[in-house]
XYZ file of C-alpha atoms in Angstrom:
362
model
C 0.123 -0.056 0.228
C 2.725 2.426 1.213
C 4.661 1.713 -2.402
C 1.261 2.297 -4.295
C 0.806 5.978 -2.517
C 4.349 6.675 -3.443
C 3.432 6.339 -7.332
C 0.331 8.669 -6.654
C 2.309 11.826 -7.635
C 3.668 10.220 -10.809
C -0.399 9.289 -12.033
C -1.533 12.645 -10.942
C 0.565 14.402 -13.081
C -0.645 12.927 -15.958
C -3.799 11.247 -17.720
C -4.980 8.188 -19.442
C -7.996 10.167 -21.146
C -8.299 11.870 -24.024
C -9.296 15.194 -22.763
C -11.245 16.024 -26.367
C -13.558 12.600 -26.417
C -13.140 11.136 -22.800
C -12.204 7.928 -24.172
C -9.116 6.087 -22.768
C -5.703 6.589 -24.979
C -5.348 3.407 -26.738
C -3.447 4.646 -29.816
C -0.191 6.098 -30.599
C 0.900 8.233 -33.326
C 4.624 8.230 -34.587
C 4.117 11.131 -37.061
C 2.640 13.484 -34.748
C 4.092 11.853 -31.505
C 0.763 12.104 -29.757
C -1.681 9.486 -27.753
C -5.027 8.644 -29.392
C -8.174 7.642 -28.785
C -10.555 5.645 -31.038
C -12.181 9.006 -31.997
C -9.013 10.330 -33.140
C -8.387 8.299 -36.033
C -11.015 10.660 -37.932
C -8.413 13.224 -37.636
C -5.228 11.356 -38.662
C -6.328 9.037 -41.804
C -3.578 8.462 -44.440
C -0.937 9.056 -41.594
C 1.132 5.988 -41.398
C 3.149 5.257 -38.000
C -0.576 4.532 -36.446
C 0.215 1.568 -34.041
C -1.448 0.276 -30.831
C -0.317 1.812 -27.710
C 0.079 -1.882 -26.206
C 2.516 -2.472 -28.410
C 4.462 0.384 -27.461
C 3.943 0.065 -23.679
C 4.568 -3.709 -23.140
C 8.652 -3.283 -23.123
C 8.805 0.424 -21.932
C 9.889 -0.904 -18.476
C 12.619 -2.636 -20.316
C 13.797 0.030 -22.353
C 16.705 2.689 -22.767
C 14.187 5.410 -22.538
C 12.954 4.086 -18.913
C 16.846 3.590 -17.696
C 18.351 6.479 -19.164
C 15.450 8.884 -17.475
C 16.065 6.433 -14.340
C 20.084 7.266 -14.503
C 18.884 10.962 -15.883
C 16.829 11.511 -12.312
C 19.800 9.746 -10.232
C 22.274 12.340 -12.091
C 20.415 15.246 -11.312
C 19.864 14.000 -7.430
C 23.657 13.603 -7.181
C 24.006 16.940 -8.954
C 21.696 18.825 -6.345
C 23.472 17.036 -3.938
C 26.815 18.681 -5.166
C 25.479 22.124 -5.208
C 24.311 21.364 -2.036
C 27.702 20.283 -0.556
C 29.283 23.688 -2.278
C 26.798 25.796 -0.369
C 26.776 24.020 3.028
C 30.933 24.102 2.577
C 30.456 27.823 1.673
C 28.269 28.297 4.685
C 31.222 26.460 6.826
C 33.812 28.892 4.843
C 31.867 31.887 5.517
C 31.474 31.232 9.474
C 35.462 30.443 9.603
C 35.926 33.518 7.926
C 33.647 35.813 10.132
C 35.572 34.846 12.834
C 38.982 35.476 11.343
C 37.546 39.131 10.769
C 36.259 39.673 13.783
C 39.452 38.333 15.292
C 41.763 41.087 13.040
C 39.004 43.776 14.204
C 39.899 42.778 17.545
C 43.672 42.817 17.137
C 43.755 46.075 15.219
C 41.670 47.457 17.926
C 44.027 46.263 20.692
C 46.850 47.476 18.831
C 45.486 51.093 18.404
C 43.953 51.110 22.202
C 47.650 49.889 23.044
C 49.253 52.945 21.113
C 46.706 55.425 22.321
C 47.222 54.095 25.853
C 50.911 54.877 25.716
C 50.365 58.398 24.392
C 47.896 59.320 26.621
C 50.262 57.984 29.089
C 52.862 60.132 28.034
C 50.950 63.056 27.582
C 49.108 62.735 31.340
C 52.996 62.460 32.110
C 54.076 65.599 30.513
C 51.122 67.429 31.808
C 52.368 66.541 35.441
C 55.795 67.515 34.762
C 54.454 70.922 33.118
C 52.513 71.739 36.604
C 55.021 70.768 38.909
C 57.601 73.586 37.442
C 55.473 76.269 37.823
C 53.688 75.074 40.995
C 57.004 74.866 43.043
C 58.157 78.335 41.724
C 55.081 79.756 42.781
C 54.891 77.707 46.305
C 58.634 79.552 46.240
C 57.335 82.807 46.026
C 54.243 82.266 48.274
C 57.097 81.213 51.335
C 58.901 84.420 50.393
C 55.453 86.685 50.611
C 54.820 84.963 54.155
C 57.938 85.684 55.200
C 57.797 89.441 54.021
C 54.299 89.507 55.358
C 55.458 88.397 58.766
C 58.254 91.061 58.926
C 55.772 93.597 58.025
C 53.460 91.893 60.977
C 56.463 92.715 62.840
C 56.918 95.976 61.955
C 53.444 97.377 62.873
C 53.873 95.832 66.023
C 56.643 97.923 66.748
C 55.294 101.380 65.196
C 52.575 100.566 67.976
C 54.888 99.891 70.661
C 56.969 103.051 69.675
C 53.888 105.219 69.745
C 52.373 104.486 72.829
C 55.837 103.594 75.129
C 59.019 105.014 73.221
C 60.531 108.125 73.918
C 60.660 110.764 70.710
C 64.911 109.888 70.593
C 64.270 106.314 70.815
C 61.019 106.240 67.957
C 63.746 108.676 65.890
C 66.385 105.639 65.788
C 63.823 103.105 65.151
C 62.033 104.926 62.265
C 65.453 104.860 60.220
C 65.226 101.584 60.398
C 62.209 100.895 60.120
C 61.860 103.145 56.953
C 64.456 101.054 55.210
C 62.800 98.022 55.766
C 59.722 99.863 54.410
C 61.696 100.294 51.197
C 62.803 96.822 50.967
C 59.834 95.287 51.377
C 58.169 97.988 48.780
C 60.823 96.959 46.294
C 60.200 93.456 46.505
C 56.398 94.008 46.480
C 56.589 95.991 43.215
C 59.175 93.040 41.849
C 56.378 90.703 42.567
C 53.368 92.982 40.717
C 55.232 94.828 37.874
C 52.930 97.664 36.594
C 50.235 96.193 38.453
C 50.053 93.066 37.496
C 51.009 89.615 38.296
C 52.912 87.133 35.954
C 51.695 84.028 36.091
C 52.054 80.567 34.503
C 48.871 78.777 32.866
C 48.774 75.347 31.133
C 46.876 74.688 27.648
C 46.667 71.409 25.834
C 46.765 71.605 22.073
C 46.470 67.750 20.234
C 48.130 66.173 17.648
C 46.963 67.412 14.400
C 46.551 63.606 13.038
C 44.496 62.733 16.364
C 42.201 65.304 15.181
C 41.817 64.132 11.812
C 41.186 60.526 13.337
C 38.575 62.210 15.348
C 36.835 64.203 12.524
C 37.782 62.550 9.035
C 37.705 58.765 9.905
C 34.069 57.951 9.784
C 34.615 54.017 9.720
C 36.990 51.685 11.362
C 37.150 49.307 8.044
C 35.278 48.045 5.038
C 33.683 44.526 4.842
C 33.650 43.302 1.317
C 31.796 39.867 -0.167
C 33.800 38.622 -3.196
C 32.823 35.750 -5.800
C 35.005 33.073 -5.950
C 34.162 30.236 -8.112
C 33.630 26.919 -6.889
C 34.142 23.495 -9.327
C 31.114 21.557 -9.045
C 31.389 18.619 -11.802
C 28.013 17.717 -12.881
C 26.909 14.506 -14.286
C 25.510 14.638 -17.677
C 23.785 12.083 -19.847
C 25.008 12.817 -23.316
C 23.894 12.450 -26.818
C 20.509 11.091 -25.364
C 18.081 10.122 -27.922
C 16.149 7.992 -25.982
C 12.828 10.607 -24.607
C 9.484 9.799 -22.965
C 6.680 9.030 -24.503
C 3.792 11.646 -24.641
C 6.067 14.494 -23.181
C 6.684 16.063 -26.613
C 9.663 13.621 -27.148
C 10.368 11.460 -29.819
C 9.743 7.681 -29.024
C 12.553 4.916 -29.150
C 12.415 3.098 -32.159
C 12.989 -0.127 -32.379
C 16.266 -1.668 -33.543
C 14.113 -3.165 -36.650
C 12.886 0.000 -37.375
C 16.208 1.640 -38.079
C 16.700 2.292 -41.778
C 19.987 2.469 -43.194
C 21.138 5.282 -45.418
C 23.796 5.449 -47.726
C 25.734 8.542 -47.821
C 28.997 8.056 -50.227
C 30.628 5.639 -52.059
C 34.636 5.730 -52.143
C 36.209 3.503 -54.906
C 39.289 2.405 -53.413
C 40.224 0.372 -56.476
C 41.288 -2.248 -54.274
C 38.958 -5.589 -53.829
C 40.306 -6.870 -50.094
C 39.786 -3.993 -47.890
C 39.993 -5.146 -44.434
C 40.265 -2.093 -42.192
C 39.618 1.538 -42.319
C 39.585 4.404 -40.308
C 38.558 8.065 -40.224
C 40.996 10.531 -38.785
C 39.955 13.290 -36.576
C 41.028 15.798 -39.852
C 38.366 13.735 -41.505
C 41.014 11.942 -43.631
C 40.033 8.007 -43.947
C 42.670 5.208 -44.160
C 42.076 1.517 -45.473
C 43.940 -1.211 -45.719
C 44.348 -3.877 -48.587
C 44.453 -7.395 -47.864
C 46.680 -8.440 -50.874
C 50.321 -10.037 -51.392
C 50.842 -6.772 -52.296
C 49.336 -4.862 -49.707
C 48.958 -1.162 -49.396
C 47.837 1.600 -47.182
C 45.075 4.040 -48.749
C 44.360 7.403 -48.075
C 41.698 9.192 -48.717
C 40.154 12.744 -47.835
C 36.790 13.562 -46.566
C 35.370 13.674 -50.138
C 36.609 10.642 -51.062
C 39.597 11.939 -53.175
C 42.760 9.869 -52.958
C 45.429 11.868 -51.362
C 48.910 10.498 -52.215
C 48.952 9.109 -55.929
C 52.049 6.634 -54.705
C 50.726 4.549 -52.008
C 52.597 2.832 -49.562
C 53.449 -0.884 -50.228
C 53.810 -3.234 -47.340
C 55.067 -6.258 -49.662
C 52.589 -8.427 -47.352
C 48.818 -8.608 -46.592
C 47.779 -5.445 -44.958
C 45.246 -6.558 -42.171
C 43.913 -3.783 -40.159
C 44.775 -0.006 -39.155
C 44.083 2.817 -37.152
C 45.239 5.954 -36.179
C 47.255 7.370 -33.051
C 46.627 10.176 -31.742
C 46.874 13.247 -34.125
C 46.767 12.971 -38.049
C 49.933 12.372 -38.754
C 50.999 8.560 -37.883
C 48.792 5.856 -38.063
C 49.445 1.875 -36.709
C 48.703 -1.221 -38.981
C 49.229 -5.200 -38.702
C 50.296 -6.911 -41.692
C 49.603 -10.631 -42.098
C 51.881 -13.240 -41.106
C 53.941 -10.816 -39.258
C 55.061 -10.563 -36.031
C 54.687 -6.667 -34.654
C 52.793 -3.706 -35.319
C 54.272 -1.080 -37.932
C 53.770 2.770 -37.388
C 53.369 4.689 -40.687
C 54.083 8.262 -41.118
C 51.551 9.980 -43.202
C 52.321 13.301 -42.883
C 54.742 13.861 -46.005
C 53.600 13.399 -49.561
C 54.519 9.828 -49.302
C 53.651 7.091 -46.534
C 56.791 6.225 -44.776
C 57.407 2.880 -42.349
C 58.653 4.991 -39.542
C 59.471 2.071 -36.750
C 58.007 -1.847 -36.027
C 57.249 -2.811 -32.770
C 57.742 -6.627 -32.158
C 54.875 -9.029 -30.724
C 55.432 -12.409 -28.919
C 52.680 -13.980 -31.406
C 51.773 -13.299 -35.018
C 48.903 -11.031 -35.723
C 46.404 -12.202 -38.081
């Protein structure tokens, strides 16, 4: 039952009933390559090639058509499998390439990060070094100002003491000393604030122009490209098929009894005992003459003898065959232990060499 169900798709795609007359097909017209019912014969009177369908179908399962179709389907199935294998291999390759590309991105990013980290570290170190210099100088100046300020504070205390407790003479003598201290302190203050302004250090930072270019001009880390490459898939093909399926617009396979021979060309070799022949790739024809004064004859594709002076072997020439190109042939001669290689590339045939054999070739 399960096997029958497997056949259902094949049955559903074809019909055994004539659509025009609703009759079962019983006849096949070879002339029109068409299935017919009895009512269809009215349109096919006078045509040859009408045969009962049973005559055609009785050997259909053993026909070369059936086997070639089966082989064709098998080949297509194998071809599809090969193509699938190719795409599966491509999927695997894409996954591997994806991991490699992501790894390369990580590696490149790490190199950039490491390099930028080093540049950042060096720049931060430079900022600390440059900031330390004016800081130290300012701290020294502040210490000097504190010292001066302490001196001025002491001098102000002295002035208060002189005002309240010292005599005029003591005040006069001390004032001379204090006036000198005031001049020194004022000179110090003026040196700190020239033209009533302080000269102080400030820090600034100018980034390298290339860093600015990276930030402003580089808009992408990289470019991912998909490139096509050829993957070889040697497909299996049934060449030179002449057998076709019946009813699908394909010629019906004929029996060997139906094959008719047609005379294509007659070549007058002027010889009575031709035993072998060969057609070379260039269309030239070779013939071997089995007579005691055996000869090798060469004709072109039109049947014209090429060499007037044919090669005489002085022994019966049995068979002949071409060798690779159009320049050499091998012949066997009666009652001789060997094969002879003949050069036919020149205007005169020439025996090139003889290959001995253990047994005599008849």
